[in-house]
Coordinates of C-alpha atoms (C1' of nucleotides) in Angstrom, one line a residue:
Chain Y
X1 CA -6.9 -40.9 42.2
X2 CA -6.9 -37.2 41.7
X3 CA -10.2 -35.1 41.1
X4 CA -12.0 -35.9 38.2
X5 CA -15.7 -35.3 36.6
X6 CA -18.3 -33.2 38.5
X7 CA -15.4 -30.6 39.1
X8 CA -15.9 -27.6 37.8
X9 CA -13.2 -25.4 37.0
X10 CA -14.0 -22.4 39.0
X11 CA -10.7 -19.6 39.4
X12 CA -12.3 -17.7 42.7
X13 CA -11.4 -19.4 45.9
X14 CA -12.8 -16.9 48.4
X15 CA -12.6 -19.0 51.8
X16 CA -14.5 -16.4 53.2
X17 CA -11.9 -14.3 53.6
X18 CA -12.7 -10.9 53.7
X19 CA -9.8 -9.9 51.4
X20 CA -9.7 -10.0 47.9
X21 CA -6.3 -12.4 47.1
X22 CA -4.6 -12.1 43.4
X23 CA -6.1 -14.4 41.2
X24 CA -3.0 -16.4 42.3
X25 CA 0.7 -15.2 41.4
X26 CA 0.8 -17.5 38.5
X27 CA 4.3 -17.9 38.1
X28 CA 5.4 -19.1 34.9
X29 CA 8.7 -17.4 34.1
X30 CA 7.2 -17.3 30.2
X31 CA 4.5 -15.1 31.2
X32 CA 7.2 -12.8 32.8
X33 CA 8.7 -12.8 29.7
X34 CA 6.1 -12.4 27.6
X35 CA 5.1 -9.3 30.1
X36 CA 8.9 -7.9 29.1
X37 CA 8.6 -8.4 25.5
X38 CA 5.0 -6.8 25.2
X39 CA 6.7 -3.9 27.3
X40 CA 9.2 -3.7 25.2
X41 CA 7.0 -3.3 22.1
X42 CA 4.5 -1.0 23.8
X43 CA 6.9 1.4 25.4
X44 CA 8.5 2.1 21.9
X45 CA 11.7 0.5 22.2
X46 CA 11.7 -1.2 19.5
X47 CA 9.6 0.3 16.2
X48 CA 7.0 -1.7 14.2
X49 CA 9.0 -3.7 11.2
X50 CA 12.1 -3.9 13.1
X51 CA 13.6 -7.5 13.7
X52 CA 14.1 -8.8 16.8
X53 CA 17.3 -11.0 18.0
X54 CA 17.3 -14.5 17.4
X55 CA 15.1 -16.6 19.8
X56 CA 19.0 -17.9 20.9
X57 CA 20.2 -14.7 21.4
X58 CA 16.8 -13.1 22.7
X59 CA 16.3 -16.1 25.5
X60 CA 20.1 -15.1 26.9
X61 CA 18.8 -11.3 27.4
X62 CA 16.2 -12.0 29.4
X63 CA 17.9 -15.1 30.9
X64 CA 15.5 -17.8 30.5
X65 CA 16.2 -20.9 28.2
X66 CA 14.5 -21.0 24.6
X67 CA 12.2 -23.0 25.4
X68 CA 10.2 -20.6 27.9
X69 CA 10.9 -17.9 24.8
X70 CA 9.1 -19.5 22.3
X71 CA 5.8 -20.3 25.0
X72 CA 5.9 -16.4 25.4
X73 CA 6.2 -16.2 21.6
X74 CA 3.2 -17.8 20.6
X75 CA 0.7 -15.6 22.7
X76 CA 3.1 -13.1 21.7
X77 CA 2.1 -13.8 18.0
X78 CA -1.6 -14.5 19.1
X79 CA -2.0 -11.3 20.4
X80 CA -0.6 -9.6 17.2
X81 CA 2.3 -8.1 18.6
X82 CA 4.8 -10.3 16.8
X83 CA 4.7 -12.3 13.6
X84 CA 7.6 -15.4 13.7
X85 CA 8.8 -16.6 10.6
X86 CA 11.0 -19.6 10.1
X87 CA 14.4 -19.1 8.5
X88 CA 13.7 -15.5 9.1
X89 CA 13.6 -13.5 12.6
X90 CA 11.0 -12.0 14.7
X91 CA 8.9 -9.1 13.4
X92 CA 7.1 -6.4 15.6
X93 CA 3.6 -5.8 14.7
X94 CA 2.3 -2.1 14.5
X95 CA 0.3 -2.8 18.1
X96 CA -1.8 0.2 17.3
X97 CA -3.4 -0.9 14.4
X98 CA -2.8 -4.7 14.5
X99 CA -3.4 -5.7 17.8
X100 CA -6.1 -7.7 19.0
X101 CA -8.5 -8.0 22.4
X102 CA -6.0 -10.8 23.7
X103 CA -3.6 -7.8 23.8
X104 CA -6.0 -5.8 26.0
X105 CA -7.3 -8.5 28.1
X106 CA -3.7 -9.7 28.8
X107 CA -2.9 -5.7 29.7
X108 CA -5.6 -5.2 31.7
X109 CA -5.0 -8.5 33.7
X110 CA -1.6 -7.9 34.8
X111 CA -2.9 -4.2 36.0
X112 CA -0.8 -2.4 33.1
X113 CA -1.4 0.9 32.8
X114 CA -3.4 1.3 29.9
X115 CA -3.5 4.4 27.6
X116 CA -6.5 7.5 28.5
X117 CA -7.3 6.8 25.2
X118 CA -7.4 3.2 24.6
X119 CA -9.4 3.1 28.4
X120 CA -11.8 5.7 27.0
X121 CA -12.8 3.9 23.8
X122 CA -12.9 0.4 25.2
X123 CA -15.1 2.0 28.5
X124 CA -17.2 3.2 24.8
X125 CA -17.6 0.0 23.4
X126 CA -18.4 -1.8 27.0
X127 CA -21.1 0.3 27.0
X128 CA -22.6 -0.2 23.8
X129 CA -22.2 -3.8 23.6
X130 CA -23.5 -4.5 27.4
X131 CA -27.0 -2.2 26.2
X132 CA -27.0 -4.5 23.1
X133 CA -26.9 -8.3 25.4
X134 CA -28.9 -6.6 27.7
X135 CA -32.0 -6.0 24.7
X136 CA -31.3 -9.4 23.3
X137 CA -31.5 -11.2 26.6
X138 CA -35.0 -9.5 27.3
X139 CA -36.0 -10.4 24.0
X140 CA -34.8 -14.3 24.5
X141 CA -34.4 -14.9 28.4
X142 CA -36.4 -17.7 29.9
X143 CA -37.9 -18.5 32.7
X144 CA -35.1 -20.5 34.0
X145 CA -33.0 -17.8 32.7
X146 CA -34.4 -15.5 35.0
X147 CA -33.8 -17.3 38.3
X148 CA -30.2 -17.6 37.6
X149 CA -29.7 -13.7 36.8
X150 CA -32.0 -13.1 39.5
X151 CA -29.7 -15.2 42.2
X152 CA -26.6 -14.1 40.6
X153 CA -27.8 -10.5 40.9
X154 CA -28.8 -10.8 44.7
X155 CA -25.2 -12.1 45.3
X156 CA -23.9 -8.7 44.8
X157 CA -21.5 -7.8 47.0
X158 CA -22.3 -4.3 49.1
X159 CA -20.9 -1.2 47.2
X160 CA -17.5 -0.2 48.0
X161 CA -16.5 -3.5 49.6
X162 CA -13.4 -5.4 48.0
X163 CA -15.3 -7.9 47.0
X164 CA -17.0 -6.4 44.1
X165 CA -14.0 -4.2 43.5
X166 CA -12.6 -6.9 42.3
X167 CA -14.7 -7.0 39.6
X168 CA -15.1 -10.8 39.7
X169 CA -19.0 -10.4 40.5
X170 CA -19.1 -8.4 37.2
X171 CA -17.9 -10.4 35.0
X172 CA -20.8 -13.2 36.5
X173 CA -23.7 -11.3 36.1
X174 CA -22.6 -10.4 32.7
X175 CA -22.0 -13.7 31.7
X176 CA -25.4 -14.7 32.9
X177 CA -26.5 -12.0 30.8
X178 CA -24.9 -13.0 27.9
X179 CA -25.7 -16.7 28.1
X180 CA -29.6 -15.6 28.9
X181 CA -29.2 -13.9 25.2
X182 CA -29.2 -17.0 23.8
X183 CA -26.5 -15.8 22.0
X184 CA -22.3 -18.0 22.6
X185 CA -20.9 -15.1 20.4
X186 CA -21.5 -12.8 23.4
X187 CA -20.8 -15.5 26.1
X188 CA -17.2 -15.2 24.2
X189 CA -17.0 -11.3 24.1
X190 CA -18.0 -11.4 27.4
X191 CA -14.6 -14.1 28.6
X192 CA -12.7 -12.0 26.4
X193 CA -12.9 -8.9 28.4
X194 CA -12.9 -10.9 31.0
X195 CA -10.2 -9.5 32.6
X196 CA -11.1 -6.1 31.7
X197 CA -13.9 -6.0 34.6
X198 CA -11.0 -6.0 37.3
X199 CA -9.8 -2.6 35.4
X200 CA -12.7 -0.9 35.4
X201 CA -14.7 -1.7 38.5
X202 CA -12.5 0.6 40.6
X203 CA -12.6 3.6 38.7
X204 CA -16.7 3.8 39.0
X205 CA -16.2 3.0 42.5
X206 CA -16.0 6.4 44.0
X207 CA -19.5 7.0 42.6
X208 CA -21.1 4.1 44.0
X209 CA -21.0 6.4 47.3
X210 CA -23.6 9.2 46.0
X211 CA -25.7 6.5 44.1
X212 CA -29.1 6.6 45.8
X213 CA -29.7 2.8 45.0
X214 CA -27.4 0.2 45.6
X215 CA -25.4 -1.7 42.8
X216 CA -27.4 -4.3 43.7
X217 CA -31.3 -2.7 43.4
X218 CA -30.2 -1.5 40.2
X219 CA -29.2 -4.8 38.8
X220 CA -32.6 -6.1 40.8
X221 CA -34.7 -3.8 38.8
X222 CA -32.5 -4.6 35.6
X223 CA -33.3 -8.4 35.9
X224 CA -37.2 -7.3 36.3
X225 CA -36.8 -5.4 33.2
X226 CA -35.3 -8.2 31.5
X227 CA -38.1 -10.4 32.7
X228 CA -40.8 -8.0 31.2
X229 CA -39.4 -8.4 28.0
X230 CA -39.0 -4.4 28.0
X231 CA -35.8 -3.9 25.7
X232 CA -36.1 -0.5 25.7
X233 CA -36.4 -0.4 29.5
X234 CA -33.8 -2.6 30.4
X235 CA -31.1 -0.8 27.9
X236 CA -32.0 2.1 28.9
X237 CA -31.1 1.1 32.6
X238 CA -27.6 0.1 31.5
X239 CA -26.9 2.9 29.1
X240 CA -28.1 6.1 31.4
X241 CA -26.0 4.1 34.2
X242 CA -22.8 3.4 31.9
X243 CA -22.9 7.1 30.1
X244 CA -23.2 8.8 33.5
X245 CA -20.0 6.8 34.7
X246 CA -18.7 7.3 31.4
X247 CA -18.2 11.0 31.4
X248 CA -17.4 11.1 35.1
X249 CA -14.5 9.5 33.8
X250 CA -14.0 11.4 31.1
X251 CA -13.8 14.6 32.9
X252 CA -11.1 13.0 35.5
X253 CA -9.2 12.6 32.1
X254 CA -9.1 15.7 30.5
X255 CA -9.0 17.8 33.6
X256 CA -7.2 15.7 36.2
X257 CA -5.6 18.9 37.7
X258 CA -9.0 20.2 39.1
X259 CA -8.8 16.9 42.0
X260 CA -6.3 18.9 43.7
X261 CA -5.3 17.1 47.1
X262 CA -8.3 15.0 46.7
X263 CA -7.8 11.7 46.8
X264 CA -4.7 11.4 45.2
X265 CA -5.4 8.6 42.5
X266 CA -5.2 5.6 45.2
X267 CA -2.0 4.0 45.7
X268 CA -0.1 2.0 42.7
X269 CA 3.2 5.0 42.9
Chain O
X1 CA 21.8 -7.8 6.9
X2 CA 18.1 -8.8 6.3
X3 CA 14.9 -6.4 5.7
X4 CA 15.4 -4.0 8.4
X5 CA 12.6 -1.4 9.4
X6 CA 9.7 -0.1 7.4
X7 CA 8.8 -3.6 6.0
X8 CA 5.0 -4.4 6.6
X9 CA 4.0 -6.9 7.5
X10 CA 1.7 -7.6 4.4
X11 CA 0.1 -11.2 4.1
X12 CA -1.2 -10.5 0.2
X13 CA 1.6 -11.0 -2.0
X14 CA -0.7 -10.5 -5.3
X15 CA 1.9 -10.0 -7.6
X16 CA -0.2 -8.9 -10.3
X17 CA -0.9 -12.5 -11.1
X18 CA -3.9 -13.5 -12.2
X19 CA -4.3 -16.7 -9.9
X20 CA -4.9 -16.6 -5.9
X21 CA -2.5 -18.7 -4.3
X22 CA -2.9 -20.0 -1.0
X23 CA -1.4 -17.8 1.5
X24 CA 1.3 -20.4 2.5
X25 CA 0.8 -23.7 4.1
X26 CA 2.4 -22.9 7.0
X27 CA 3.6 -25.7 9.0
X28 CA 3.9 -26.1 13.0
X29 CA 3.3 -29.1 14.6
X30 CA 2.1 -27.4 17.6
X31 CA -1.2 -26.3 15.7
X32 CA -1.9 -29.3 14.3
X33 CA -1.7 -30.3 18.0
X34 CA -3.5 -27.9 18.8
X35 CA -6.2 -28.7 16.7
X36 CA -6.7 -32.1 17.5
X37 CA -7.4 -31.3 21.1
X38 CA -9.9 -28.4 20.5
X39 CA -11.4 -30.8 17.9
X40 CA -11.5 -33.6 21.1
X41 CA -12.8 -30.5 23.0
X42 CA -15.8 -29.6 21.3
X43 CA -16.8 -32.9 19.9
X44 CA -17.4 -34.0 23.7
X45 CA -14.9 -36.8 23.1
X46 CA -13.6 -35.4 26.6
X47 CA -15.8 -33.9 28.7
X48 CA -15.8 -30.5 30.8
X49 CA -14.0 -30.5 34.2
X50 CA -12.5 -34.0 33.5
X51 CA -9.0 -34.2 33.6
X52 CA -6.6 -35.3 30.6
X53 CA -3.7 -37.9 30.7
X54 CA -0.3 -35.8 31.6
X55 CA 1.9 -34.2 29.5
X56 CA 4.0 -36.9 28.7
X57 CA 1.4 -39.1 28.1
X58 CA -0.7 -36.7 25.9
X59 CA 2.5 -36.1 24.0
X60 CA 3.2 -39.8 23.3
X61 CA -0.3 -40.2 22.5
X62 CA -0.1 -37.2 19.1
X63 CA 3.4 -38.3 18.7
X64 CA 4.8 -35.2 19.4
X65 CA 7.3 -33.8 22.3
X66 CA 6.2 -32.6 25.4
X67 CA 7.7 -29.1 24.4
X68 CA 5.4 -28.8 20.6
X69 CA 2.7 -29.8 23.0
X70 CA 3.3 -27.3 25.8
X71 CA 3.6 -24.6 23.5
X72 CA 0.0 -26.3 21.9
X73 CA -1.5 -26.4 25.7
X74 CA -0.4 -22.4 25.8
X75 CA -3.2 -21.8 23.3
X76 CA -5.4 -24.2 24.3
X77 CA -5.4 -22.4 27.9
X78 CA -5.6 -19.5 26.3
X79 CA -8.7 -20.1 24.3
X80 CA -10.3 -21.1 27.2
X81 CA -11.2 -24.5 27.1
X82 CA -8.3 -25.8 29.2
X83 CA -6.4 -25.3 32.6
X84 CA -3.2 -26.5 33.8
X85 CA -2.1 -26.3 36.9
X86 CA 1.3 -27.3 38.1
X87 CA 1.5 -30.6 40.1
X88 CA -2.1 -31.6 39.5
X89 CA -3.1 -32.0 35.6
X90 CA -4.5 -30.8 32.5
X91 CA -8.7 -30.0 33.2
X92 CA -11.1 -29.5 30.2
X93 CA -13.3 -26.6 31.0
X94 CA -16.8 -25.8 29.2
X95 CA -16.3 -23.9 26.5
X96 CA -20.1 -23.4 25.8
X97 CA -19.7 -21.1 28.8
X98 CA -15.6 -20.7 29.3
X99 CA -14.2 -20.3 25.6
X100 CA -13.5 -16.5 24.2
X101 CA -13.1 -14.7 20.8
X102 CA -9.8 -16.5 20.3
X103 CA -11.2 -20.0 20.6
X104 CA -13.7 -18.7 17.6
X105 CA -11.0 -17.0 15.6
X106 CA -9.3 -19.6 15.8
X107 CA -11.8 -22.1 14.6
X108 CA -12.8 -20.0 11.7
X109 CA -9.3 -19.6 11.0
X110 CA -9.0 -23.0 9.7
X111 CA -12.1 -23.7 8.6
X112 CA -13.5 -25.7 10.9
X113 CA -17.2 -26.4 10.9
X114 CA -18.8 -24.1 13.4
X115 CA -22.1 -25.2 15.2
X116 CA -25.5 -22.6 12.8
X117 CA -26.5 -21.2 16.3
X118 CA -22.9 -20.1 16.9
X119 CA -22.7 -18.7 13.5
X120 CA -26.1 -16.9 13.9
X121 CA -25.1 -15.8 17.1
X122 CA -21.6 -14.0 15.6
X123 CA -23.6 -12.7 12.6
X124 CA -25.8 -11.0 14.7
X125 CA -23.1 -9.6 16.9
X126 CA -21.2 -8.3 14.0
X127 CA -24.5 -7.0 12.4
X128 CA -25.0 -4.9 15.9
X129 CA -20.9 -3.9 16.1
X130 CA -20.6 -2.6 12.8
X131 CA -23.7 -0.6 13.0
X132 CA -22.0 1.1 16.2
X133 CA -18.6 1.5 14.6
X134 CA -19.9 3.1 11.5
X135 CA -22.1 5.3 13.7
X136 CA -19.1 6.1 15.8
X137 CA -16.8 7.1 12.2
X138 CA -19.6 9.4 11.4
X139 CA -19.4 11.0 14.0
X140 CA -15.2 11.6 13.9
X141 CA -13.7 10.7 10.8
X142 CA -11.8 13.8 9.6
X143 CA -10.6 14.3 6.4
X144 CA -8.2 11.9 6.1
X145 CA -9.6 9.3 7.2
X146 CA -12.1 9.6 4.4
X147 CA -9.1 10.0 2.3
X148 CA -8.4 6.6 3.5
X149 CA -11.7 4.9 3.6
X150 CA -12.5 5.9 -0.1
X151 CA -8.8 4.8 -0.9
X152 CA -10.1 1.0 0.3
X153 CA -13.3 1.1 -0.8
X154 CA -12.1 1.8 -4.4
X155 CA -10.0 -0.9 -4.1
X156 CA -13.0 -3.4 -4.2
X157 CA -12.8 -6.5 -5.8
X158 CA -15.7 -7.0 -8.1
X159 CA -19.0 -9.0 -6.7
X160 CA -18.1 -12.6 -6.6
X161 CA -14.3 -12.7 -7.6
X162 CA -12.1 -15.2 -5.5
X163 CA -10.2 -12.1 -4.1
X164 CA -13.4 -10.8 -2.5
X165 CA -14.4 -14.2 -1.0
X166 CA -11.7 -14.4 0.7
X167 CA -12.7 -12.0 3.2
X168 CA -9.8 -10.0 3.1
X169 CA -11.2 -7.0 1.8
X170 CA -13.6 -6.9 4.0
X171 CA -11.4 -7.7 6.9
X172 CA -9.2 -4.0 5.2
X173 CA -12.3 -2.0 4.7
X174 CA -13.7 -2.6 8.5
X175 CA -10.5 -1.8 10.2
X176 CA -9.9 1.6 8.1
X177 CA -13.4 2.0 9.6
X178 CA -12.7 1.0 13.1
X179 CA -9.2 3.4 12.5
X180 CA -11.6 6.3 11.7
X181 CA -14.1 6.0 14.6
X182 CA -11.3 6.7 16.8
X183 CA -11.9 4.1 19.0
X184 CA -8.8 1.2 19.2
X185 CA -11.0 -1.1 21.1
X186 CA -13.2 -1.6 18.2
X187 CA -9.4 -1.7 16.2
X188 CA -8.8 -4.8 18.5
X189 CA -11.9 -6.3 18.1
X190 CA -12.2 -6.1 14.3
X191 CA -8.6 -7.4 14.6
X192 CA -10.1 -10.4 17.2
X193 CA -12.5 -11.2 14.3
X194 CA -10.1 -11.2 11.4
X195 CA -10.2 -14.9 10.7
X196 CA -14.1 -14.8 10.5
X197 CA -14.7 -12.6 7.5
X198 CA -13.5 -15.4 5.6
X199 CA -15.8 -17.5 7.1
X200 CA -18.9 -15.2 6.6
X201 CA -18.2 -13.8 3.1
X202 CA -18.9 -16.9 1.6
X203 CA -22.5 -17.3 3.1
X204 CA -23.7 -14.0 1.4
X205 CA -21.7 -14.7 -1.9
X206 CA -24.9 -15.5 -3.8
X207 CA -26.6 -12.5 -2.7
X208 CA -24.1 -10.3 -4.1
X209 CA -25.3 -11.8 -7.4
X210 CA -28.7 -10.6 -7.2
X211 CA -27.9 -7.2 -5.8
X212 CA -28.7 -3.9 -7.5
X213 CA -26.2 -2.0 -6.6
X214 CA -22.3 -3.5 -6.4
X215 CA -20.6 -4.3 -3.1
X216 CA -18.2 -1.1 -4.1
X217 CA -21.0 1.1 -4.8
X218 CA -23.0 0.7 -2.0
X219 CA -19.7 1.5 0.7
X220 CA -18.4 3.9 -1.5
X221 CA -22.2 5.4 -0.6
X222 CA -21.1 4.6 2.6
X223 CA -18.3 6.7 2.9
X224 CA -20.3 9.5 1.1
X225 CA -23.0 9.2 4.6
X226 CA -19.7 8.9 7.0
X227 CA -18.2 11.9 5.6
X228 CA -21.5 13.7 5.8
X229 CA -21.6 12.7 9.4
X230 CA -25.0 11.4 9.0
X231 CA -24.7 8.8 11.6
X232 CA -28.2 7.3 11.2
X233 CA -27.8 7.2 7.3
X234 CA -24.4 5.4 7.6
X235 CA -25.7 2.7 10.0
X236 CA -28.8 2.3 8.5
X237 CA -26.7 1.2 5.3
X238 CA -24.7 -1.5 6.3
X239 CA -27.6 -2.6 9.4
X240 CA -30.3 -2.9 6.4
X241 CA -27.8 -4.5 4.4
X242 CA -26.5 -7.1 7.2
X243 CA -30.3 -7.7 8.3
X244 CA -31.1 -8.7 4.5
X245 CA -27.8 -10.9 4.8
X246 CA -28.7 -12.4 8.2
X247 CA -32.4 -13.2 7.3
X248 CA -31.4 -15.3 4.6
X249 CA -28.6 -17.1 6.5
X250 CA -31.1 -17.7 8.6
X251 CA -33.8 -18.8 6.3
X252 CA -31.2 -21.3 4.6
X253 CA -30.2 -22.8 8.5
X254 CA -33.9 -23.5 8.9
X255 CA -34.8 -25.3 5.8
X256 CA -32.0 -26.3 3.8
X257 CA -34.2 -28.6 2.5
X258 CA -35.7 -26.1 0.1
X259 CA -32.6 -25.7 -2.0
X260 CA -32.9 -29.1 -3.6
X261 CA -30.3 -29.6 -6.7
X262 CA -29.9 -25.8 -6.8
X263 CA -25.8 -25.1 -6.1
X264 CA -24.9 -27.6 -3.9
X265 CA -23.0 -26.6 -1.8
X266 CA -20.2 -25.6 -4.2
X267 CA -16.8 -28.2 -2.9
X268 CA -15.3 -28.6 0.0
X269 CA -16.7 -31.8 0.2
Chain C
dC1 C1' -6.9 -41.0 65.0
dA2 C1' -4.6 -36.9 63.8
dA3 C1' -0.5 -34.8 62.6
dT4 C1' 3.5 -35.4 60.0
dA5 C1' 6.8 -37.0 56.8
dA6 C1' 8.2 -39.4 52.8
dA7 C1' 7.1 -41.0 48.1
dA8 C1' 4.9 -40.6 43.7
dT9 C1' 2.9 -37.9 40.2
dT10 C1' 2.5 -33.9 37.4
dG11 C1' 3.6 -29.6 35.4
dG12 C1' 7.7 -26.1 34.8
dT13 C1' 12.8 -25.2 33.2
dA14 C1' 17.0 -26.0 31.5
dG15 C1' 20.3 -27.1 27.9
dA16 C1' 22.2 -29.2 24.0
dA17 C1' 21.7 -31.4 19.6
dC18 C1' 19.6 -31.7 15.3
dC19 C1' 16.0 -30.7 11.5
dA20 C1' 14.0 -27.4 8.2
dG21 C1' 13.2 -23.2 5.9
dT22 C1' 15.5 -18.3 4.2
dG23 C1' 18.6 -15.3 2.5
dT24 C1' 23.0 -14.2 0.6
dA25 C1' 27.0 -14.6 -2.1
dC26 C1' 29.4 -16.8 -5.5
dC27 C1' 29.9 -19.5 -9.6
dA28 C1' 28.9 -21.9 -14.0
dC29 C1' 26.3 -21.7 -18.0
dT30 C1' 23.8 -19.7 -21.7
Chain J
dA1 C1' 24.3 -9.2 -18.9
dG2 C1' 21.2 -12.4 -17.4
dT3 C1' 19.7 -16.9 -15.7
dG4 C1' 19.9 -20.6 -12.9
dG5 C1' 22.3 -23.5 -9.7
dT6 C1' 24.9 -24.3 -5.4
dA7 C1' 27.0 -24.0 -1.1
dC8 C1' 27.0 -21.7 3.3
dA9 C1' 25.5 -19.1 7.3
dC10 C1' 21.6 -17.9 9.9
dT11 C1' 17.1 -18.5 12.1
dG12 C1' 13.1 -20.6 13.6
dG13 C1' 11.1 -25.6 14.5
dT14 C1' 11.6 -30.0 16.9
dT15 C1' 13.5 -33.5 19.7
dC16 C1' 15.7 -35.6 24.0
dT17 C1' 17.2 -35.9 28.4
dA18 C1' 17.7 -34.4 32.9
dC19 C1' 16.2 -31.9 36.7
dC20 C1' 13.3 -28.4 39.5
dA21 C1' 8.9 -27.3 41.9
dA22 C1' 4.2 -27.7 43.3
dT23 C1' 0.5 -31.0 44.5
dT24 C1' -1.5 -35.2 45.7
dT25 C1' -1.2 -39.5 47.7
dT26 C1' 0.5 -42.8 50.8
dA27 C1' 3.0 -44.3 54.6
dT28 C1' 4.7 -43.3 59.1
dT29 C1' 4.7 -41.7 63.6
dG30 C1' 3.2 -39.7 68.0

DNA sequence: CAATAAAATTGGTAGAACCAGTGTACCACT
DNA sequence: AGTGGTACACTGGTTCTACCAATTTTATTG
């Protein structure tokens, strides 16, 4: 018999290794294609309203059989890049106004590069929406409640490592957040930006170094906050933190040409 | 040829008629697959981290092929509630704790029944994110936008009229708001929730009945605060609004008892 | 008993055939 | 001229069968 029951379904392997692996190379020659396609749409190759080739004749361009095509099509569809009508052809969306979070989180997952713009307004709405769990969760959290955000939060990685670069370690402590709110709508906002954390992490990273307390004293006194019932205290914590990061980055965006031969954006080429 | 470029993609025929007709029964085996297993999902008929019989199996088993159901286990996977891994099985994960946005969406989407501390939970939420996105439109709408916004808002069905329960206007009006605040994350995630404002609409139907001012009035008024770029005055609008709206959801979830042989429901039985 | 190799199981791809809506053009009828 | 019907080509939707690739299990071997 294979595993069964009792196994949880956890994606991070971490054999104490102390370098961060992919998430695994998931190959699945539809998601390559679906990559392409979303590329394709994005990139302004082809316009909103216009009609793709057939699914026969589409498959044979990027040479994969129809069947891996219409797999890609369907998250294609879902992410409201695409709508597929029977007897008719493929449509492309306007991404810009019709697109949906399964768009971004599928973006930011594959480490596209995502628009100033588009980074700058969801870094906005992160923000505003972490401040707002964060209130409820001291309003609702319970005792039991507690001890997990409070052994979640001392499992923070040291600042700078890989580890928490990774963002994987965000995205726990905000779930714990979320599911101490008491409230599944957030506990499914927070797995849909799930693979947003990854994107973001990094770019705060360089001010980790100046902070005077470590990621993990913040969260520390966040969690006491939270215990205390103190909304105001504990959103407070997360908003001065997230608006200071917030217009770090947005000064790296508008003037980018003041970082002269600083650090040279890190890799990616 | 067929229709080429600057075709929209518009999902409201309305041809002046005046009878609603359902938006098109559209068939695809795969989401009637698909909604069987998210139905065996959450009714705990299979159980988190247990593993499901194998593809060919499971296809046998909905009498469907092995490709409808693929393209079936896509979504599920997607949703959350599922992974597949090559060469071991199918695993059900938790979606108390796993599922996102599109696992709700697409519940909603069909109508299915969603658990009253789910609902309250996304009611709240979208109480809390429209508050911030009008906020945010007050503070950069420019002048077409408002152009735009008071274009929709016009365009208001009258309180209680079919059209108007069917949550698309609401879905229209939000999303010209989310296009004026600037911010295409909150684009997205208005787009994320599209198949709920049908779902909600309906629960504050009655109230419109009872209310003062019309549902066209009050976010043409709205608009008026938006385009003054009083930010407080246009979220204080729709948050007292929603609050009203949310209390009495939340009265009704409590003690439905109280609401003897009043309207019963109206259908879907 | 441990390391290794083979077999069985399961998901992933491929390719062709056929079913089912759509759109177009043409034709008969009014 | 206008209406409705009809046949045909085209496109997505579904089915089948066979095979590839990763993982687990079992048997084999040193």
């Amino acid at each position: 018999m294979r595993s069964n029951e009792s196994i949880l379904i956890s994606e991070h392997s971490t054999p104490s290794a102390a370098f961060a692996f992919r998430p695994v190379p998931k190959n699945r020659i539809s998601e390559d294609a679906l990559a392409q396609l979303v590329d394709m749409i994005v990139s302004g190759e082809v316009k909103p309203g216009e009609r793709l080739p057939g699914e026969r004749e589409l498959a044979q361009s990027l040479s994969i059989t129809r069947t891996s095509l219409r797999e890609a099509l369907r998250r294609l569809e879902n992410m409201g890049l695409a709508a597929v009508r029977q007897g008719d052809g493929i449509y492309v969306r306007d991404f810009r106004r019709e697109a949906n979070l399964d768009f971004i989180n599928f973006q930011a997952g594959r480490g596209a590069a995502l628009e100033p713009q588009l980074l700058l307004g969801m870094d906005e709405a992160r923000r505003l929406m972490s401040a707002m769990v964060v209130s409820l969760a001291a309003r609702r959290a319970d005792a039991s409640d507690i001890k997990e955000l409070r052994r979640v939060a001392g499992e923070c990685p040291p600042d700078g490592s890989p580890e928490l670069l990774s963002g994987k370690w965000d995205y726990d402590f905000y779930l714990t957040i979320a599911l101490a709110s008491k409230n599944r709508a957030f506990v499914c906002l927070i797995n849909t930006m799930k693979g947003m954390f990854a994107t973001f992490r990094p770019m705060y990273s360089h001010l980790d170094e100046g902070r005077r307390e470590s990621i993990k004293d913040l969260n520390l006194r966040l969690v006491d906050a939270i215990e205390s019932g103190d909304e105001r205290a504990a959103s407070a914590i997360v908003e001065e933190r997230m608006r200071q990061d917030m217009e770090d980055l947005a000064k790296r965006a508008q003037s980018p040409e003041k970082r002269k031969s600083k650090t040279r954006k890190a890799g990616v080429k």
